Amino acid sequence: MFPTHRPRRLRSSSTLRRMVAETTVTANDLIYPLFAVPGSGVAKEVSSMPGVYQLSIDKIVEEAKEVYDLGIPAIILFGIPDDKDTDATGAWHDCGIVQKATEAVKQAVPDLVTIVDTCLCEYTSHGHCGYLQTGDLSGRVLNDPTLELLKKTAVSQANAGADIIAPSGMMDGFVGAIREGLDGAGFEDIPILSYAAKYASAYYGPFRDAAESTPQFGDRRTYQMDPANGREAIKEIELDIAEGADMLMVKPALAYMDVIWRVKEASNLPVAAYNVSGEYAMVKAAALNGWIDEERVVLETMTSFKRSGADLILTYHAKDVARWLP
Ligand code: PBG
Ligand code: ZN
């Protein structure tokens, strides 16, 4: 007996496959991360992330124009300051590197959505995402004092023109605190993209080279989530939603697609997936060796993020993806 049902009937030509495709990736789905450093004319490639650069503000502006011209709607900015201290002064100072970069980008490309990462780890001398008890070498960040600094940081970023605030430090209550800070300063209309389910992941290694934010001692396991936990992600997003988050992020993406799916099912908010530095580095390394077809692997991965429920994808491949899309 030959089969009656033949799914292959709908795979017989590329036009037919296009008609029945359930998932599409477009440039509108992409967010491109950029790393701002002091100086001018600086473009320093990150050794573990080929094609990704630390850029001075003049170069960030050039890059922002290119990104916008490619049809990518948004960037997310990270800053690497000249000086770091225990109060993370560079994070919340009005003349901070990210504040200046934000102003420059908004002036040059006003329609490009400028998201700013709101965390302290790039600005603290010890590299942790918050305040530590003096002399504490365990890396056990003090939660509530950190909230005050995050509030200040978010308000200064909004003052600089940030369109979206993206807190990434996984402090309890950080969305509520930042919402309160923004509202109190008259920024009721600035959305919060919460890094809601962010895991303590080895995949952040190359980012820490790029952002010079490796913890000097201890690790981030007392604030970022344990990779063993999926249900806990739902607890995290429920809290963030209750505190006023406008969008939710799952990070990393590739090894956490089940979490992306669960978060999508459990909420009505836009879901973003962060295709992190280590995921990028692995693809780049294999591609540079000629071991995989970079374009096909990257487009397949982006499609899979969308299929698993991501509405938005933060990715270092964004410019390439925009060029490769049909
Ligand atoms: C800072 C932050 C990190 C990333 C984004 N924001 C690193 C970390 O938590 O150590 C990682 C991004 C990437 O790996 O691409 N809190
Ligand atoms: Zn951090």
Coordinates of C-alpha atoms and ligand atoms in Angstrom, one line a residue:
M1 CA 0.0 0.0 0.0
F2 CA 1.3 3.4 -0.9
P3 CA 0.7 6.3 1.6
T4 CA -2.2 8.6 1.1
H5 CA -0.7 11.4 3.1
R6 CA 2.4 12.7 1.4
P7 CA 3.9 15.7 3.2
R8 CA 6.5 15.8 0.5
R9 CA 3.9 17.1 -2.0
L10 CA 4.3 20.6 -0.4
R11 CA 8.0 20.5 -0.6
S12 CA 8.4 20.0 -4.3
S13 CA 9.5 23.5 -5.3
S14 CA 11.0 26.5 -3.6
T15 CA 7.9 28.6 -4.4
L16 CA 5.7 26.1 -2.8
R17 CA 7.9 25.8 0.2
R18 CA 7.9 29.6 0.6
M19 CA 4.0 29.5 0.6
V20 CA 3.8 27.0 3.4
A21 CA 6.6 28.3 5.5
E22 CA 5.3 28.8 9.1
T23 CA 8.1 31.1 10.2
T24 CA 9.9 34.0 8.6
V25 CA 12.8 36.1 9.8
T26 CA 12.9 39.8 8.8
A27 CA 15.3 42.6 9.5
N28 CA 12.6 44.0 11.8
D29 CA 13.2 41.2 14.3
L30 CA 16.9 42.1 14.8
I31 CA 18.7 44.1 17.5
Y32 CA 22.4 44.8 17.0
P33 CA 24.7 45.1 20.1
L34 CA 27.5 47.7 20.1
F35 CA 30.3 48.4 22.5
A36 CA 31.3 52.0 23.1
V37 CA 34.8 53.0 24.3
P38 CA 36.4 56.4 25.0
G39 CA 38.5 58.1 22.4
S40 CA 38.0 58.8 18.7
G41 CA 38.8 56.8 15.6
V42 CA 38.9 53.6 17.7
A43 CA 37.8 50.3 16.2
K44 CA 39.4 47.5 18.1
E45 CA 38.3 44.0 17.1
V46 CA 37.4 41.6 20.0
S47 CA 39.8 38.7 19.6
S48 CA 37.2 36.1 20.6
M49 CA 34.5 37.7 18.4
P50 CA 35.7 38.1 14.9
G51 CA 33.8 41.0 13.2
V52 CA 32.8 42.6 16.5
Y53 CA 34.6 45.8 17.6
Q54 CA 34.9 48.1 20.5
L55 CA 34.1 51.4 18.9
S56 CA 34.7 55.0 19.9
I57 CA 31.6 57.2 19.7
D58 CA 32.4 58.6 16.2
K59 CA 32.6 55.0 14.9
I60 CA 29.4 54.0 16.8
V61 CA 27.6 56.8 14.9
E62 CA 28.9 55.5 11.6
E63 CA 27.8 52.0 12.6
A64 CA 24.4 53.1 13.7
K65 CA 23.8 54.7 10.3
E66 CA 24.8 51.5 8.5
V67 CA 22.6 49.4 10.8
Y68 CA 19.6 51.6 10.2
D69 CA 20.2 51.6 6.4
L70 CA 20.2 47.8 6.5
G71 CA 16.6 48.0 7.8
I72 CA 17.6 46.9 11.4
P73 CA 15.3 48.9 13.7
A74 CA 17.4 48.8 16.9
I75 CA 20.8 48.7 18.6
I76 CA 21.7 47.9 22.2
L77 CA 24.5 49.8 23.7
F78 CA 27.1 48.7 26.2
G79 CA 29.8 50.9 27.5
I80 CA 33.4 50.4 28.6
P81 CA 34.5 53.4 30.8
D82 CA 38.0 54.7 31.3
D83 CA 37.7 54.4 35.1
K84 CA 35.9 51.8 37.2
D85 CA 35.1 52.1 40.9
T86 CA 33.0 50.4 43.6
D87 CA 30.1 52.8 43.1
A88 CA 29.9 52.1 39.3
T89 CA 30.1 55.9 38.8
G90 CA 30.6 55.5 35.1
A91 CA 27.2 53.8 34.8
W92 CA 25.0 56.6 36.2
H93 CA 27.1 59.7 35.5
D94 CA 25.6 62.1 32.9
C95 CA 28.9 62.2 31.1
G96 CA 29.3 58.4 31.1
I97 CA 30.4 56.7 27.9
V98 CA 27.0 55.2 27.2
Q99 CA 25.1 58.4 27.9
K100 CA 27.4 60.2 25.4
A101 CA 27.1 57.5 22.9
T102 CA 23.3 57.5 23.2
E103 CA 23.2 61.3 22.7
A104 CA 25.4 61.0 19.6
V105 CA 23.4 58.2 18.0
K106 CA 20.0 59.8 18.7
Q107 CA 21.3 63.0 17.1
A108 CA 22.7 61.3 14.0
V109 CA 20.0 58.6 13.5
P110 CA 16.9 59.7 15.5
D111 CA 14.7 56.9 14.1
L112 CA 17.0 54.1 15.2
V113 CA 15.7 52.6 18.4
T114 CA 18.4 52.9 20.9
I115 CA 18.2 50.4 23.7
V116 CA 20.7 50.7 26.6
D117 CA 21.9 47.9 28.7
T118 CA 21.3 48.9 32.4
C119 CA 23.8 47.1 34.5
L120 CA 26.8 47.9 36.7
C121 CA 29.3 45.2 35.8
E122 CA 31.1 47.2 33.1
Y123 CA 31.6 50.0 35.6
T124 CA 32.5 48.4 38.9
S125 CA 36.1 47.8 39.7
H126 CA 35.3 44.2 40.8
G127 CA 33.2 43.4 37.7
H128 CA 30.0 42.4 39.6
C129 CA 26.6 43.5 38.5
G130 CA 26.0 45.4 41.8
Y131 CA 27.1 46.7 45.1
L132 CA 29.3 44.5 47.3
Q133 CA 29.8 44.7 51.1
T134 CA 33.2 46.2 51.6
G135 CA 35.8 43.5 51.9
D136 CA 33.4 40.8 50.7
L137 CA 35.2 38.6 48.2
S138 CA 32.3 36.1 47.7
G139 CA 30.6 38.2 45.0
R140 CA 27.3 38.2 46.9
V141 CA 25.9 41.4 45.5
L142 CA 23.8 43.5 48.0
N143 CA 20.4 43.5 46.3
D144 CA 18.5 46.6 47.6
P145 CA 21.4 49.1 47.6
T146 CA 22.1 48.0 44.0
L147 CA 18.5 48.9 43.1
E148 CA 19.2 52.5 44.0
L149 CA 22.2 52.6 41.6
L150 CA 20.2 51.0 38.8
K151 CA 17.4 53.5 39.2
K152 CA 19.9 56.3 38.9
T153 CA 21.6 54.6 35.9
A154 CA 18.3 54.2 34.1
V155 CA 17.2 57.8 34.6
S156 CA 20.6 59.1 33.3
Q157 CA 20.3 56.9 30.3
A158 CA 16.7 58.1 29.6
N159 CA 18.0 61.7 30.0
A160 CA 20.6 61.0 27.3
G161 CA 17.8 59.9 25.0
A162 CA 17.6 56.1 25.4
D163 CA 14.4 54.7 23.8
I164 CA 14.3 51.5 25.8
I165 CA 15.9 50.6 29.1
A166 CA 17.2 47.0 29.4
P167 CA 18.2 46.0 32.9
S168 CA 20.4 42.9 32.9
G169 CA 21.7 42.4 36.4
M170 CA 19.1 39.9 37.7
M171 CA 18.5 41.8 41.0
D172 CA 15.2 41.0 42.7
G173 CA 12.8 43.9 42.1
F174 CA 14.9 45.6 39.5
V175 CA 12.1 46.2 37.1
G176 CA 9.9 47.8 39.7
A177 CA 12.7 50.0 41.0
I178 CA 13.6 51.2 37.6
R179 CA 10.0 51.8 36.6
E180 CA 9.6 53.9 39.7
G181 CA 12.8 55.8 38.9
L182 CA 11.8 56.5 35.3
D183 CA 8.2 57.5 36.2
G184 CA 9.5 59.8 39.0
A185 CA 11.7 61.6 36.4
G186 CA 8.9 62.0 33.9
F187 CA 9.9 59.0 31.7
E188 CA 6.5 57.2 32.0
D189 CA 6.7 56.4 28.2
I190 CA 10.1 54.7 28.2
P191 CA 9.6 50.9 27.9
I192 CA 11.6 48.4 30.0
L193 CA 13.0 45.3 28.2
S194 CA 13.8 43.1 31.1
Y195 CA 16.5 40.4 31.0
A196 CA 13.9 38.4 32.8
A197 CA 15.4 34.9 32.5
K198 CA 19.1 35.3 32.4
Y199 CA 21.2 32.2 33.2
A200 CA 24.7 32.0 34.8
S201 CA 26.2 30.9 31.5
A202 CA 29.7 30.0 30.3
Y203 CA 28.5 31.3 26.9
Y204 CA 29.1 34.9 28.1
G205 CA 32.9 34.4 28.0
P206 CA 33.6 36.4 24.8
F207 CA 31.3 39.2 25.8
R208 CA 33.4 39.7 29.0
D209 CA 36.4 40.2 26.7
A210 CA 34.4 42.7 24.7
A211 CA 33.0 44.6 27.7
E212 CA 36.0 44.1 30.0
S213 CA 33.5 43.0 32.7
T214 CA 34.9 39.7 34.0
P215 CA 34.3 39.4 37.7
Q216 CA 37.6 39.8 39.5
F217 CA 36.6 37.2 42.1
G218 CA 33.6 34.9 42.6
D219 CA 31.0 34.4 39.9
R220 CA 27.5 35.5 39.1
R221 CA 25.7 32.4 40.3
T222 CA 24.1 34.2 43.3
Y223 CA 22.1 36.4 41.0
Q224 CA 21.9 34.8 37.6
M225 CA 19.8 31.7 37.2
D226 CA 20.9 28.1 37.4
P227 CA 20.9 26.4 34.0
A228 CA 19.1 23.5 35.5
N229 CA 15.9 25.5 36.1
G230 CA 13.1 26.0 33.5
R231 CA 10.1 26.5 35.7
E232 CA 11.9 29.1 37.7
A233 CA 12.1 31.2 34.5
I234 CA 8.3 31.5 34.7
K235 CA 8.5 32.7 38.3
E236 CA 11.1 35.4 37.1
I237 CA 8.9 36.6 34.3
E238 CA 5.8 36.7 36.4
L239 CA 7.6 39.0 38.9
D240 CA 8.9 41.2 36.1
I241 CA 5.5 41.4 34.5
A242 CA 3.9 42.4 37.8
E243 CA 6.6 45.1 38.3
G244 CA 5.8 46.6 34.9
A245 CA 8.1 45.0 32.3
D246 CA 7.1 45.8 28.7
M247 CA 9.2 43.1 27.0
L248 CA 10.9 40.0 28.3
M249 CA 14.3 38.5 27.4
V250 CA 15.6 35.0 27.6
K251 CA 19.4 34.7 27.6
P252 CA 21.3 32.8 26.3
A253 CA 19.2 31.6 23.4
L254 CA 20.6 28.5 21.7
A255 CA 20.8 26.2 24.7
Y256 CA 17.5 27.6 26.2
M257 CA 15.0 27.4 23.4
D258 CA 12.7 25.4 25.7
V259 CA 12.7 28.5 28.0
I260 CA 11.9 30.8 25.1
W261 CA 8.9 28.6 24.3
R262 CA 7.7 28.5 27.9
V263 CA 8.0 32.2 28.3
K264 CA 6.1 32.8 25.0
E265 CA 3.4 30.5 26.2
A266 CA 3.2 32.1 29.6
S267 CA 3.0 35.8 28.7
N268 CA 1.5 38.2 26.2
L269 CA 4.5 40.4 26.0
P270 CA 7.0 40.5 23.2
V271 CA 9.8 38.0 23.8
A272 CA 13.4 38.7 22.9
A273 CA 16.1 36.0 22.6
Y274 CA 19.8 37.0 23.2
N275 CA 22.0 35.0 20.8
V276 CA 25.0 35.6 23.0
S277 CA 28.7 36.1 22.4
G278 CA 29.7 32.4 22.9
E279 CA 27.1 31.2 20.5
Y280 CA 28.5 33.7 18.0
A281 CA 32.1 32.8 18.7
M282 CA 31.4 29.1 18.1
V283 CA 29.8 29.7 14.7
K284 CA 32.5 32.1 13.6
A285 CA 35.3 29.7 14.6
A286 CA 33.8 26.8 12.7
A287 CA 33.0 29.1 9.7
L288 CA 36.5 30.5 9.6
N289 CA 37.8 27.0 9.5
G290 CA 35.5 26.2 6.6
W291 CA 33.8 23.5 8.7
I292 CA 30.2 24.9 8.3
D293 CA 28.4 27.2 5.9
E294 CA 28.1 30.3 8.0
E295 CA 25.2 31.9 6.1
R296 CA 23.0 28.8 6.2
V297 CA 23.8 28.0 9.8
V298 CA 23.1 31.5 10.9
L299 CA 19.8 31.8 9.0
E300 CA 18.7 28.4 10.2
T301 CA 19.5 29.4 13.8
M302 CA 17.5 32.7 13.5
T303 CA 14.6 30.9 12.0
S304 CA 14.7 28.4 14.9
F305 CA 14.7 31.3 17.5
K306 CA 11.5 32.6 15.8
R307 CA 9.9 29.2 15.6
S308 CA 10.6 28.7 19.3
G309 CA 8.7 31.9 20.1
A310 CA 11.1 34.8 19.9
D311 CA 9.7 38.0 18.5
L312 CA 13.0 39.7 18.6
I313 CA 16.6 38.5 18.4
L314 CA 19.6 40.3 19.8
T315 CA 22.5 39.1 17.7
Y316 CA 26.0 39.9 16.6
H317 CA 25.1 38.4 13.3
A318 CA 22.4 41.1 12.7
K319 CA 24.1 43.0 9.9
D320 CA 25.0 39.8 8.0
V321 CA 21.5 38.4 8.5
A322 CA 20.0 41.6 7.1
R323 CA 22.2 41.3 4.1
W324 CA 21.5 37.7 3.6
L325 CA 17.7 37.8 3.9
P326 CA 15.9 37.5 0.6
Ligands
PBG1 C1 25.9 42.3 31.7 C2 25.7 41.5 30.4 C3 26.3 40.3 30.0 C4 25.8 40.1 28.7 C5 24.9 41.1 28.4 N1 24.8 41.9 29.5 C6 27.4 39.5 30.6 C7 27.2 38.9 31.9 O1 26.2 38.8 32.5 O2 28.3 38.5 32.4 C8 26.2 38.9 27.9 C9 26.0 39.1 26.4 C10 26.8 38.1 25.6 O3 27.4 37.2 26.0 O4 26.7 38.3 24.4 N2 25.2 42.0 32.8
ZN2 ZN 25.9 43.0 34.7

